[in-house]
PDB file of C-alpha atoms and ligand atoms in Angstrom:
ATOM      1  CA  MET V   1      60.191 196.819  83.616  1.00 84.00           C
ATOM      2  CA  GLU V   2      64.029 194.829  83.246  1.00 89.00           C
ATOM      3  CA  ILE V   3      66.956 196.473  82.395  1.00 92.00           C
ATOM      4  CA  LYS V   4      67.127 194.278  78.829  1.00 92.00           C
ATOM      5  CA  ASP V   5      63.507 195.313  78.164  1.00 94.00           C
ATOM      6  CA  ILE V   6      64.378 199.031  79.059  1.00 95.00           C
ATOM      7  CA  LEU V   7      67.414 198.951  76.548  1.00 96.00           C
ATOM      8  CA  LYS V   8      65.583 197.168  73.713  1.00 95.00           C
ATOM      9  CA  LYS V   9      62.941 200.003  74.119  1.00 95.00           C
ATOM     10  CA  TYR V  10      65.517 202.887  73.091  1.00 96.00           C
ATOM     11  CA  ASN V  11      67.182 199.902  70.500  1.00 95.00           C
ATOM     12  CA  PHE V  12      70.772 200.231  72.489  1.00 97.00           C
ATOM     13  CA  ARG V  13      73.410 198.868  70.798  1.00 95.00           C
ATOM     14  CA  PHE V  14      76.265 197.855  72.908  1.00 96.00           C
ATOM     15  CA  ASN V  15      79.642 198.551  72.247  1.00 95.00           C
ATOM     16  CA  LYS V  16      82.896 196.571  73.462  1.00 91.00           C
ATOM     17  CA  ALA V  17      84.900 199.519  72.220  1.00 93.00           C
ATOM     18  CA  LEU V  18      84.093 201.501  75.418  1.00 96.00           C
ATOM     19  CA  GLY V  19      83.807 198.235  78.081  1.00 95.00           C
ATOM     20  CA  GLN V  20      79.963 198.365  78.295  1.00 97.00           C
ATOM     21  CA  ASN V  21      79.418 194.613  80.224  1.00 97.00           C
ATOM     22  CA  PHE V  22      76.495 195.635  82.792  1.00 97.00           C
ATOM     23  CA  ILE V  23      75.159 194.151  85.978  1.00 97.00           C
ATOM     24  CA  THR V  24      71.959 193.638  86.798  1.00 93.00           C
ATOM     25  CA  ASP V  25      71.847 191.238  89.612  1.00 96.00           C
ATOM     26  CA  GLY V  26      70.352 192.869  92.476  1.00 96.00           C
ATOM     27  CA  ASN V  27      72.348 190.898  95.003  1.00 97.00           C
ATOM     28  CA  LEU V  28      75.395 191.480  93.725  1.00 98.00           C
ATOM     29  CA  LEU V  29      74.772 195.057  93.260  1.00 98.00           C
ATOM     30  CA  ASN V  30      74.257 195.666  96.502  1.00 98.00           C
ATOM     31  CA  ALA V  31      76.770 194.096  97.580  1.00 98.00           C
ATOM     32  CA  ILE V  32      79.591 195.970  95.310  1.00 98.00           C
ATOM     33  CA  ALA V  33      77.585 199.391  97.139  1.00 98.00           C
ATOM     34  CA  ALA V  34      78.213 197.242 101.113  1.00 98.00           C
ATOM     35  CA  ASP V  35      82.170 196.630 100.089  1.00 98.00           C
ATOM     36  CA  ALA V  36      82.221 200.217  98.921  1.00 98.00           C
ATOM     37  CA  GLU V  37      80.939 201.334 102.393  1.00 98.00           C
ATOM     38  CA  VAL V  38      78.345 203.850 101.193  1.00 98.00           C
ATOM     39  CA  GLY V  39      76.502 205.043 103.214  1.00 98.00           C
ATOM     40  CA  LYS V  40      73.789 208.061 104.050  1.00 97.00           C
ATOM     41  CA  ASP V  41      76.849 210.882 104.428  1.00 97.00           C
ATOM     42  CA  ASP V  42      78.751 210.055 101.246  1.00 98.00           C
ATOM     43  CA  VAL V  43      78.897 211.880  97.926  1.00 98.00           C
ATOM     44  CA  VAL V  44      80.004 209.264  95.211  1.00 98.00           C
ATOM     45  CA  VAL V  45      81.079 209.391  91.890  1.00 98.00           C
ATOM     46  CA  GLU V  46      80.418 206.528  89.631  1.00 98.00           C
ATOM     47  CA  ILE V  47      82.349 206.027  86.430  1.00 98.00           C
ATOM     48  CA  GLY V  48      80.912 204.507  83.299  1.00 97.00           C
ATOM     49  CA  ALA V  49      76.548 204.249  84.496  1.00 98.00           C
ATOM     50  CA  GLY V  50      76.056 202.063  81.823  1.00 98.00           C
ATOM     51  CA  ALA V  51      72.009 201.211  82.236  1.00 98.00           C
ATOM     52  CA  GLY V  52      72.117 202.997  85.539  1.00 98.00           C
ATOM     53  CA  THR V  53      72.058 199.367  87.438  1.00 98.00           C
ATOM     54  CA  LEU V  54      74.655 200.173  90.067  1.00 98.00           C
ATOM     55  CA  THR V  55      73.912 204.015  89.937  1.00 98.00           C
ATOM     56  CA  ARG V  56      70.188 203.703  91.646  1.00 98.00           C
ATOM     57  CA  VAL V  57      71.654 200.960  94.361  1.00 98.00           C
ATOM     58  CA  LEU V  58      74.161 203.458  95.177  1.00 98.00           C
ATOM     59  CA  ALA V  59      71.898 206.471  94.831  1.00 98.00           C
ATOM     60  CA  GLU V  60      69.166 204.515  97.842  1.00 98.00           C
ATOM     61  CA  LYS V  61      72.037 204.407  99.687  1.00 98.00           C
ATOM     62  CA  ALA V  62      74.486 207.575  99.677  1.00 98.00           C
ATOM     63  CA  ARG V  63      73.420 211.200 100.007  1.00 98.00           C
ATOM     64  CA  TYR V  64      74.315 212.164  96.547  1.00 98.00           C
ATOM     65  CA  VAL V  65      75.688 210.196  93.235  1.00 98.00           C
ATOM     66  CA  TYR V  66      77.348 211.931  90.572  1.00 98.00           C
ATOM     67  CA  ALA V  67      77.155 209.067  87.386  1.00 98.00           C
ATOM     68  CA  PHE V  68      79.989 209.802  84.518  1.00 98.00           C
ATOM     69  CA  GLU V  69      78.755 208.562  81.367  1.00 98.00           C
ATOM     70  CA  VAL V  70      81.064 208.848  77.746  1.00 97.00           C
ATOM     71  CA  ASP V  71      77.868 207.003  75.625  1.00 98.00           C
ATOM     72  CA  ARG V  72      75.183 209.830  74.970  1.00 97.00           C
ATOM     73  CA  ALA V  73      73.284 207.024  73.362  1.00 97.00           C
ATOM     74  CA  LEU V  74      72.454 205.839  77.258  1.00 98.00           C
ATOM     75  CA  GLN V  75      70.653 208.845  78.366  1.00 98.00           C
ATOM     76  CA  PRO V  76      67.332 207.863  77.400  1.00 97.00           C
ATOM     77  CA  VAL V  77      67.746 204.671  79.107  1.00 98.00           C
ATOM     78  CA  LEU V  78      69.747 206.238  82.211  1.00 98.00           C
ATOM     79  CA  ASP V  79      66.403 208.954  82.340  1.00 97.00           C
ATOM     80  CA  GLU V  80      63.926 205.861  82.764  1.00 96.00           C
ATOM     81  CA  VAL V  81      66.148 203.899  85.251  1.00 97.00           C
ATOM     82  CA  LEU V  82      66.992 206.549  87.632  1.00 97.00           C
ATOM     83  CA  LYS V  83      63.333 208.671  87.498  1.00 95.00           C
ATOM     84  CA  ALA V  84      62.830 206.521  91.122  1.00 93.00           C
ATOM     85  CA  VAL V  85      65.621 208.431  92.517  1.00 97.00           C
ATOM     86  CA  ASP V  86      66.176 212.263  93.153  1.00 97.00           C
ATOM     87  CA  ASN V  87      69.534 212.114  94.689  1.00 98.00           C
ATOM     88  CA  VAL V  88      72.096 211.562  91.113  1.00 98.00           C
ATOM     89  CA  THR V  89      73.188 213.759  87.892  1.00 98.00           C
ATOM     90  CA  ALA V  90      74.335 211.599  85.206  1.00 98.00           C
ATOM     91  CA  VAL V  91      77.219 213.675  83.659  1.00 98.00           C
ATOM     92  CA  PHE V  92      77.782 212.982  80.076  1.00 98.00           C
ATOM     93  CA  SER V  93      81.328 213.141  79.393  1.00 97.00           C
ATOM     94  CA  ASP V  94      84.675 211.241  79.015  1.00 96.00           C
ATOM     95  CA  VAL V  95      86.275 211.457  82.764  1.00 94.00           C
ATOM     96  CA  LEU V  96      89.910 210.689  81.283  1.00 94.00           C
ATOM     97  CA  LYS V  97      89.361 213.914  79.446  1.00 95.00           C
ATOM     98  CA  MET V  98      88.258 216.434  82.740  1.00 96.00           C
ATOM     99  CA  SER V  99      90.467 218.412  84.304  1.00 95.00           C
ATOM    100  CA  ASP V 100      90.440 218.412  87.999  1.00 96.00           C
ATOM    101  CA  GLU V 101      88.948 221.961  88.237  1.00 96.00           C
ATOM    102  CA  GLU V 102      86.033 220.656  85.446  1.00 97.00           C
ATOM    103  CA  ILE V 103      85.276 217.523  88.089  1.00 97.00           C
ATOM    104  CA  LYS V 104      85.621 220.099  91.141  1.00 96.00           C
ATOM    105  CA  ASN V 105      83.341 222.345  89.213  1.00 96.00           C
ATOM    106  CA  ILE V 106      80.430 219.353  89.260  1.00 97.00           C
ATOM    107  CA  VAL V 107      81.484 217.479  92.458  1.00 97.00           C
ATOM    108  CA  SER V 108      82.266 219.624  95.534  1.00 90.00           C
ATOM    109  CA  GLY V 109      83.891 218.046  98.407  1.00 95.00           C
ATOM    110  CA  PRO V 110      85.213 214.699  99.511  1.00 98.00           C
ATOM    111  CA  PHE V 111      83.730 211.962  97.351  1.00 98.00           C
ATOM    112  CA  LYS V 112      84.462 207.931  97.068  1.00 98.00           C
ATOM    113  CA  VAL V 113      85.117 206.601  93.673  1.00 98.00           C
ATOM    114  CA  VAL V 114      82.559 203.947  92.731  1.00 98.00           C
ATOM    115  CA  SER V 115      82.889 201.934  89.360  1.00 98.00           C
ATOM    116  CA  ASN V 116      82.541 198.538  87.772  1.00 98.00           C
ATOM    117  CA  LEU V 117      85.214 200.260  85.019  1.00 94.00           C
ATOM    118  CA  PRO V 118      85.757 199.655  81.189  1.00 91.00           C
ATOM    119  CA  TYR V 119      88.800 197.438  82.024  1.00 89.00           C
ATOM    120  CA  TYR V 120      90.642 199.272  79.003  1.00 89.00           C
ATOM    121  CA  ILE V 121      90.556 202.234  81.221  1.00 93.00           C
ATOM    122  CA  THR V 122      91.732 200.519  84.474  1.00 94.00           C
ATOM    123  CA  THR V 123      95.043 202.041  85.196  1.00 92.00           C
ATOM    124  CA  PRO V 124      94.866 205.415  83.451  1.00 93.00           C
ATOM    125  CA  LEU V 125      91.618 206.072  85.490  1.00 94.00           C
ATOM    126  CA  MET V 126      92.961 205.073  88.852  1.00 93.00           C
ATOM    127  CA  THR V 127      96.679 207.118  88.305  1.00 91.00           C
ATOM    128  CA  ARG V 128      94.303 209.695  87.310  1.00 92.00           C
ATOM    129  CA  PHE V 129      92.420 210.373  90.825  1.00 94.00           C
ATOM    130  CA  LEU V 130      95.361 208.737  92.984  1.00 91.00           C
ATOM    131  CA  GLU V 131      97.545 211.204  91.501  1.00 89.00           C
ATOM    132  CA  SER V 132      94.949 214.155  91.311  1.00 91.00           C
ATOM    133  CA  SER V 133      94.349 216.949  93.554  1.00 89.00           C
ATOM    134  CA  LEU V 134      90.610 215.988  94.249  1.00 96.00           C
ATOM    135  CA  PRO V 135      89.222 215.042  97.625  1.00 97.00           C
ATOM    136  CA  VAL V 136      88.413 211.313  96.455  1.00 97.00           C
ATOM    137  CA  THR V 137      88.784 209.379  99.706  1.00 98.00           C
ATOM    138  CA  GLU V 138      88.344 205.766  98.599  1.00 97.00           C
ATOM    139  CA  MET V 139      87.656 204.256  95.543  1.00 98.00           C
ATOM    140  CA  THR V 140      86.041 200.654  94.701  1.00 98.00           C
ATOM    141  CA  LEU V 141      86.557 199.170  91.686  1.00 98.00           C
ATOM    142  CA  LEU V 142      85.570 196.470  89.761  1.00 98.00           C
ATOM    143  CA  MET V 143      88.484 195.466  87.119  1.00 97.00           C
ATOM    144  CA  GLN V 144      89.942 192.383  85.523  1.00 97.00           C
ATOM    145  CA  LYS V 145      91.109 189.368  88.117  1.00 97.00           C
ATOM    146  CA  GLU V 146      94.397 189.736  87.208  1.00 96.00           C
ATOM    147  CA  VAL V 147      94.718 193.036  87.192  1.00 96.00           C
ATOM    148  CA  ALA V 148      93.403 193.454  91.329  1.00 97.00           C
ATOM    149  CA  GLU V 149      96.768 190.885  91.714  1.00 96.00           C
ATOM    150  CA  ARG V 150      99.176 192.426  90.349  1.00 95.00           C
ATOM    151  CA  LEU V 151      97.774 195.822  92.412  1.00 96.00           C
ATOM    152  CA  THR V 152      97.791 193.888  95.501  1.00 97.00           C
ATOM    153  CA  ALA V 153     100.902 191.477  94.627  1.00 97.00           C
ATOM    154  CA  LYS V 154     104.108 191.347  96.992  1.00 96.00           C
ATOM    155  CA  PRO V 155     107.524 192.637  96.354  1.00 96.00           C
ATOM    156  CA  GLY V 156     109.510 189.860  94.602  1.00 94.00           C
ATOM    157  CA  THR V 157     107.055 188.516  92.838  1.00 94.00           C
ATOM    158  CA  ALA V 158     106.156 188.662  89.439  1.00 92.00           C
ATOM    159  CA  GLU V 159     102.958 190.426  89.400  1.00 94.00           C
ATOM    160  CA  TYR V 160     104.866 193.197  91.423  1.00 96.00           C
ATOM    161  CA  GLY V 161     105.097 196.607  89.436  1.00 95.00           C
ATOM    162  CA  ALA V 162     105.453 200.381  89.578  1.00 94.00           C
ATOM    163  CA  ILE V 163     101.662 200.556  89.625  1.00 93.00           C
ATOM    164  CA  THR V 164     101.724 198.391  93.089  1.00 96.00           C
ATOM    165  CA  VAL V 165     104.344 200.482  94.495  1.00 97.00           C
ATOM    166  CA  GLY V 166     102.220 203.358  93.572  1.00 95.00           C
ATOM    167  CA  VAL V 167      98.650 202.310  94.954  1.00 96.00           C
ATOM    168  CA  GLU V 168     100.517 200.894  98.120  1.00 96.00           C
ATOM    169  CA  ALA V 169     102.176 203.675  98.723  1.00 96.00           C
ATOM    170  CA  PHE V 170      99.508 206.057  98.743  1.00 95.00           C
ATOM    171  CA  ALA V 171      96.579 203.808  99.884  1.00 96.00           C
ATOM    172  CA  ASP V 172      95.351 200.627 101.854  1.00 97.00           C
ATOM    173  CA  ALA V 173      94.232 198.328  98.802  1.00 97.00           C
ATOM    174  CA  ALA V 174      92.062 194.817  99.314  1.00 97.00           C
ATOM    175  CA  VAL V 175      90.300 192.443  97.271  1.00 98.00           C
ATOM    176  CA  THR V 176      86.869 192.123  98.856  1.00 98.00           C
ATOM    177  CA  ARG V 177      85.250 189.609  96.168  1.00 98.00           C
ATOM    178  CA  ILE V 178      85.726 187.905  92.682  1.00 98.00           C
ATOM    179  CA  VAL V 179      83.032 187.809  90.487  1.00 98.00           C
ATOM    180  CA  GLY V 180      82.654 185.672  87.946  1.00 98.00           C
ATOM    181  CA  ARG V 181      82.011 186.552  84.358  1.00 97.00           C
ATOM    182  CA  ASN V 182      78.994 185.161  83.820  1.00 97.00           C
ATOM    183  CA  ASN V 183      77.351 188.054  86.546  1.00 97.00           C
ATOM    184  CA  PHE V 184      78.067 190.148  83.499  1.00 97.00           C
ATOM    185  CA  PHE V 185      75.575 190.960  80.013  1.00 93.00           C
ATOM    186  CA  PRO V 186      77.421 190.972  77.382  1.00 95.00           C
ATOM    187  CA  VAL V 187      79.660 188.061  79.352  1.00 96.00           C
ATOM    188  CA  PRO V 188      83.407 189.075  79.066  1.00 95.00           C
ATOM    189  CA  LYS V 189      86.064 186.902  78.418  1.00 94.00           C
ATOM    190  CA  VAL V 190      88.289 187.322  81.904  1.00 95.00           C
ATOM    191  CA  ASP V 191      86.709 186.956  85.349  1.00 97.00           C
ATOM    192  CA  SER V 192      86.697 190.215  87.481  1.00 98.00           C
ATOM    193  CA  ALA V 193      88.028 191.320  91.021  1.00 98.00           C
ATOM    194  CA  LEU V 194      86.842 194.016  93.515  1.00 98.00           C
ATOM    195  CA  LEU V 195      89.074 195.837  94.485  1.00 98.00           C
ATOM    196  CA  ARG V 196      88.824 198.705  97.469  1.00 98.00           C
ATOM    197  CA  LEU V 197      91.549 201.387  97.875  1.00 98.00           C
ATOM    198  CA  VAL V 198      91.253 203.302 100.761  1.00 98.00           C
ATOM    199  CA  ILE V 199      93.497 206.387 100.089  1.00 96.00           C
ATOM    200  CA  ASP V 200      95.555 207.710 103.034  1.00 95.00           C
ATOM    201  CA  LYS V 201      98.700 210.599 101.639  1.00 90.00           C
ATOM    202  CA  ASN V 202      99.869 210.290 104.851  1.00 91.00           C
ATOM    203  CA  LYS V 203     100.380 206.555 104.799  1.00 94.00           C
ATOM    204  CA  TYR V 204     104.605 206.753 104.512  1.00 96.00           C
ATOM    205  CA  LYS V 205     106.489 210.040 104.809  1.00 94.00           C
ATOM    206  CA  ILE V 206     107.198 211.166 101.088  1.00 95.00           C
ATOM    207  CA  ASP V 207     108.622 214.116 100.539  1.00 90.00           C
ATOM    208  CA  ASP V 208     109.126 214.890  96.948  1.00 94.00           C
ATOM    209  CA  GLU V 209     105.887 212.653  95.225  1.00 93.00           C
ATOM    210  CA  LYS V 210     106.828 213.469  91.751  1.00 93.00           C
ATOM    211  CA  PHE V 211     110.264 212.295  91.963  1.00 96.00           C
ATOM    212  CA  PHE V 212     109.452 209.120  94.397  1.00 97.00           C
ATOM    213  CA  ARG V 213     107.316 208.564  91.322  1.00 95.00           C
ATOM    214  CA  LYS V 214     109.825 208.682  88.686  1.00 96.00           C
ATOM    215  CA  THR V 215     112.410 206.631  90.396  1.00 97.00           C
ATOM    216  CA  VAL V 216     109.935 204.026  90.552  1.00 97.00           C
ATOM    217  CA  LYS V 217     108.802 203.976  86.906  1.00 95.00           C
ATOM    218  CA  CYS V 218     112.776 203.947  86.536  1.00 96.00           C
ATOM    219  CA  ALA V 219     113.278 200.754  88.628  1.00 96.00           C
ATOM    220  CA  PHE V 220     110.640 198.754  86.325  1.00 95.00           C
ATOM    221  CA  LEU V 221     111.451 200.708  82.864  1.00 89.00           C
ATOM    222  CA  TRP V 222     113.548 197.281  81.488  1.00 89.00           C
ATOM    223  CA  ARG V 223     112.143 195.061  83.803  1.00 83.00           C
ATOM    224  CA  ARG V 224     115.141 192.263  83.099  1.00 85.00           C
ATOM    225  CA  LYS V 225     117.740 195.273  84.062  1.00 92.00           C
ATOM    226  CA  THR V 226     119.132 196.000  87.121  1.00 96.00           C
ATOM    227  CA  LEU V 227     118.037 198.237  89.259  1.00 97.00           C
ATOM    228  CA  ALA V 228     121.435 199.805  88.431  1.00 97.00           C
ATOM    229  CA  ASN V 229     121.563 199.423  84.585  1.00 96.00           C
ATOM    230  CA  ASN V 230     117.822 201.269  84.910  1.00 96.00           C
ATOM    231  CA  LEU V 231     119.423 203.915  87.212  1.00 96.00           C
ATOM    232  CA  LYS V 232     122.450 204.270  84.581  1.00 95.00           C
ATOM    233  CA  ASN V 233     119.495 204.578  81.283  1.00 93.00           C
ATOM    234  CA  MET V 234     117.696 206.792  83.435  1.00 93.00           C
ATOM    235  CA  PHE V 235     119.440 208.844  85.231  1.00 95.00           C
ATOM    236  CA  SER V 236     123.189 209.109  82.795  1.00 94.00           C
ATOM    237  CA  PHE V 237     124.864 207.816  85.996  1.00 95.00           C
ATOM    238  CA  THR V 238     128.408 206.348  85.813  1.00 94.00           C
ATOM    239  CA  SER V 239     128.774 202.170  87.299  1.00 94.00           C
ATOM    240  CA  GLN V 240     130.665 204.079  90.203  1.00 95.00           C
ATOM    241  CA  ASP V 241     127.761 206.725  90.907  1.00 95.00           C
ATOM    242  CA  CYS V 242     125.913 203.396  91.077  1.00 96.00           C
ATOM    243  CA  GLU V 243     127.751 201.614  92.657  1.00 96.00           C
ATOM    244  CA  LYS V 244     127.732 204.428  95.748  1.00 96.00           C
ATOM    245  CA  ILE V 245     123.946 204.825  95.588  1.00 97.00           C
ATOM    246  CA  LEU V 246     123.009 201.049  95.953  1.00 97.00           C
ATOM    247  CA  SER V 247     125.957 200.446  99.249  1.00 97.00           C
ATOM    248  CA  GLU V 248     124.288 204.219 100.825  1.00 97.00           C
ATOM    249  CA  CYS V 249     120.987 202.612 100.512  1.00 97.00           C
ATOM    250  CA  ASN V 250     122.242 198.619 102.046  1.00 97.00           C
ATOM    251  CA  PHE V 251     121.064 196.983  98.632  1.00 98.00           C
ATOM    252  CA  GLU V 252     122.821 194.060  96.871  1.00 96.00           C
ATOM    253  CA  PRO V 253     124.765 195.112  93.578  1.00 95.00           C
ATOM    254  CA  MET V 254     122.863 192.724  91.131  1.00 96.00           C
ATOM    255  CA  ILE V 255     119.421 194.102  92.646  1.00 97.00           C
ATOM    256  CA  ARG V 256     116.559 194.480  90.550  1.00 96.00           C
ATOM    257  CA  GLY V 257     113.345 196.974  90.948  1.00 95.00           C
ATOM    258  CA  GLU V 258     111.079 194.125  91.799  1.00 95.00           C
ATOM    259  CA  LYS V 259     112.854 193.072  95.063  1.00 96.00           C
ATOM    260  CA  LEU V 260     111.963 196.795  96.863  1.00 97.00           C
ATOM    261  CA  SER V 261     109.281 197.492  99.422  1.00 97.00           C
ATOM    262  CA  VAL V 262     107.800 201.153  99.218  1.00 98.00           C
ATOM    263  CA  ASN V 263     110.287 202.327 102.563  1.00 97.00           C
ATOM    264  CA  ASP V 264     113.376 200.972  99.815  1.00 98.00           C
ATOM    265  CA  PHE V 265     111.619 203.452  97.073  1.00 98.00           C
ATOM    266  CA  ILE V 266     112.094 206.126  99.217  1.00 98.00           C
ATOM    267  CA  LEU V 267     114.970 205.869 100.653  1.00 98.00           C
ATOM    268  CA  LEU V 268     116.627 204.932  97.307  1.00 98.00           C
ATOM    269  CA  SER V 269     114.656 207.955  95.371  1.00 97.00           C
ATOM    270  CA  SER V 270     115.868 210.147  98.321  1.00 97.00           C
ATOM    271  CA  VAL V 271     119.800 209.291  97.335  1.00 97.00           C
ATOM    272  CA  VAL V 272     119.252 209.408  93.840  1.00 97.00           C
ATOM    273  CA  LYS V 273     118.142 212.811  94.128  1.00 96.00           C
ATOM    274  CA  LYS V 274     121.387 213.984  96.686  1.00 95.00           C
ATOM    275  CA  TYR V 275     123.802 212.179  93.369  1.00 94.00           C
ATOM    276  CA  LEU V 276     121.775 214.471  91.209  1.00 94.00           C
ATOM    277  CA  LYS V 277     122.169 217.514  92.887  1.00 91.00           C
ATOM    278  CA  ASN V 278     125.764 216.988  93.865  1.00 86.00           C
ATOM    279  CA  ARG V 279     126.960 215.930  90.014  1.00 79.00           C
TER     280      ARG V 279
HETATM  281  N1  LIG R   1      78.003 200.845  85.574  1.00 69.16           N
HETATM  282  C1  LIG R   1      76.950 200.109  84.627  1.00 69.16           C
HETATM  283  C2  LIG R   1      77.427 198.503  85.274  1.00 69.16           C
HETATM  284  O1  LIG R   1      77.725 198.170  86.669  1.00 69.16           O
HETATM  285  O2  LIG R   1      76.334 197.726  84.467  1.00 69.16           O
HETATM  286  C3  LIG R   1      77.748 199.875  83.720  1.00 69.16           C
HETATM  287  C4  LIG R   1      79.787 199.473  83.376  1.00 69.16           C
HETATM  288  S1  LIG R   1      79.779 199.235  81.899  1.00 69.16           S
HETATM  289  C5  LIG R   1      81.411 197.829  82.680  1.00 69.16           C
HETATM  290  C6  LIG R   1      81.411 200.973  82.020  1.00 69.16           C
HETATM  291  C7  LIG R   1      80.727 201.703  81.340  1.00 69.16           C
HETATM  292  O3  LIG R   1      81.826 202.800  81.294  1.00 69.16           O
HETATM  293  C8  LIG R   1      80.234 201.511  80.075  1.00 69.16           C
HETATM  294  O4  LIG R   1      78.763 202.148  79.993  1.00 69.16           O
HETATM  295  C9  LIG R   1      80.820 202.634  79.299  1.00 69.16           C
HETATM  296  O5  LIG R   1      80.219 203.275  78.473  1.00 69.16           O
HETATM  297  C10 LIG R   1      81.327 203.776  80.152  1.00 69.16           C
HETATM  298  N2  LIG R   1      82.947 203.989  79.967  1.00 69.16           N
HETATM  299  C11 LIG R   1      83.665 204.137  78.940  1.00 69.16           C
HETATM  300  N3  LIG R   1      84.884 204.808  79.134  1.00 69.16           N
HETATM  301  C12 LIG R   1      84.081 205.892  80.009  1.00 69.16           C
HETATM  302  C13 LIG R   1      84.967 206.566  80.315  1.00 69.16           C
HETATM  303  N4  LIG R   1      86.162 207.547  79.928  1.00 69.16           N
HETATM  304  N5  LIG R   1      84.205 207.733  80.962  1.00 69.16           N
HETATM  305  C14 LIG R   1      83.070 207.628  81.349  1.00 69.16           C
HETATM  306  N6  LIG R   1      82.335 206.842  81.148  1.00 69.16           N
HETATM  307  C15 LIG R   1      83.103 205.435  79.845  1.00 69.16           C
END
């Protein structure tokens, strides 16, 4: 039976607020699994199983799939679509409300995240996994094209922001394909891109991850202001302190946060920390 007929059979009503735009095209589903490099040894966590089309393809390629879905109305649909595979557990829960411990109790050992994301949770979901203690090795995420562009932007561009630095600091990110809006149903208002993030927490030497993130956040807090102004506001430094900090980092006095690379931010956060300690 076609997915559309199965949805009809269970009287399923799409919930726009949950970002429900499903994919049924077999070639595209296989391409997503291939880009995520899912293989027989992999445990996959899928966020937002929907009607289970991607779940089923992932299950055919992976060792095991844990498919999280917040909408219980999809349970009978998933039961039917997934009855041909025996290596999937569907978990009906809001993944953003689960603690690391709760997830670890369900998924043991390292895993890859694969998701046709509900757009409204792209950033919180990505950050939730990137900043967690969970043993996630990779994330392959279908997201709004413009967001993927922002996440892979270069310093000095309008798209470059705190989230770009957060991704670049802890992962290798690349867009593997653009997916036009007509590949989804219902058809959304935007095109998508598939972004693959291979997590590498040791890519840079960042001693204090929490303080590094705080410094990055500070630099982009008021985008139109100079870095010195943002440092003053966030850490209550004097103008003289800021001058010294920027000079110690070898930055121009009027520099803005968007010009800084990850290495610049590592240097800046260690100098700021030192000044805070000696104040
Ligand atoms: N994977 C399916 C596909 O590709 O056709 C569905 C993708 S659809 C874009 C996103 C799915 O995520 C929806 O089924 C939605 O109900 C679910 N969802 C939304 N927020 C969620 C959350 N916080 N936790 C788990 N699932 C969520």
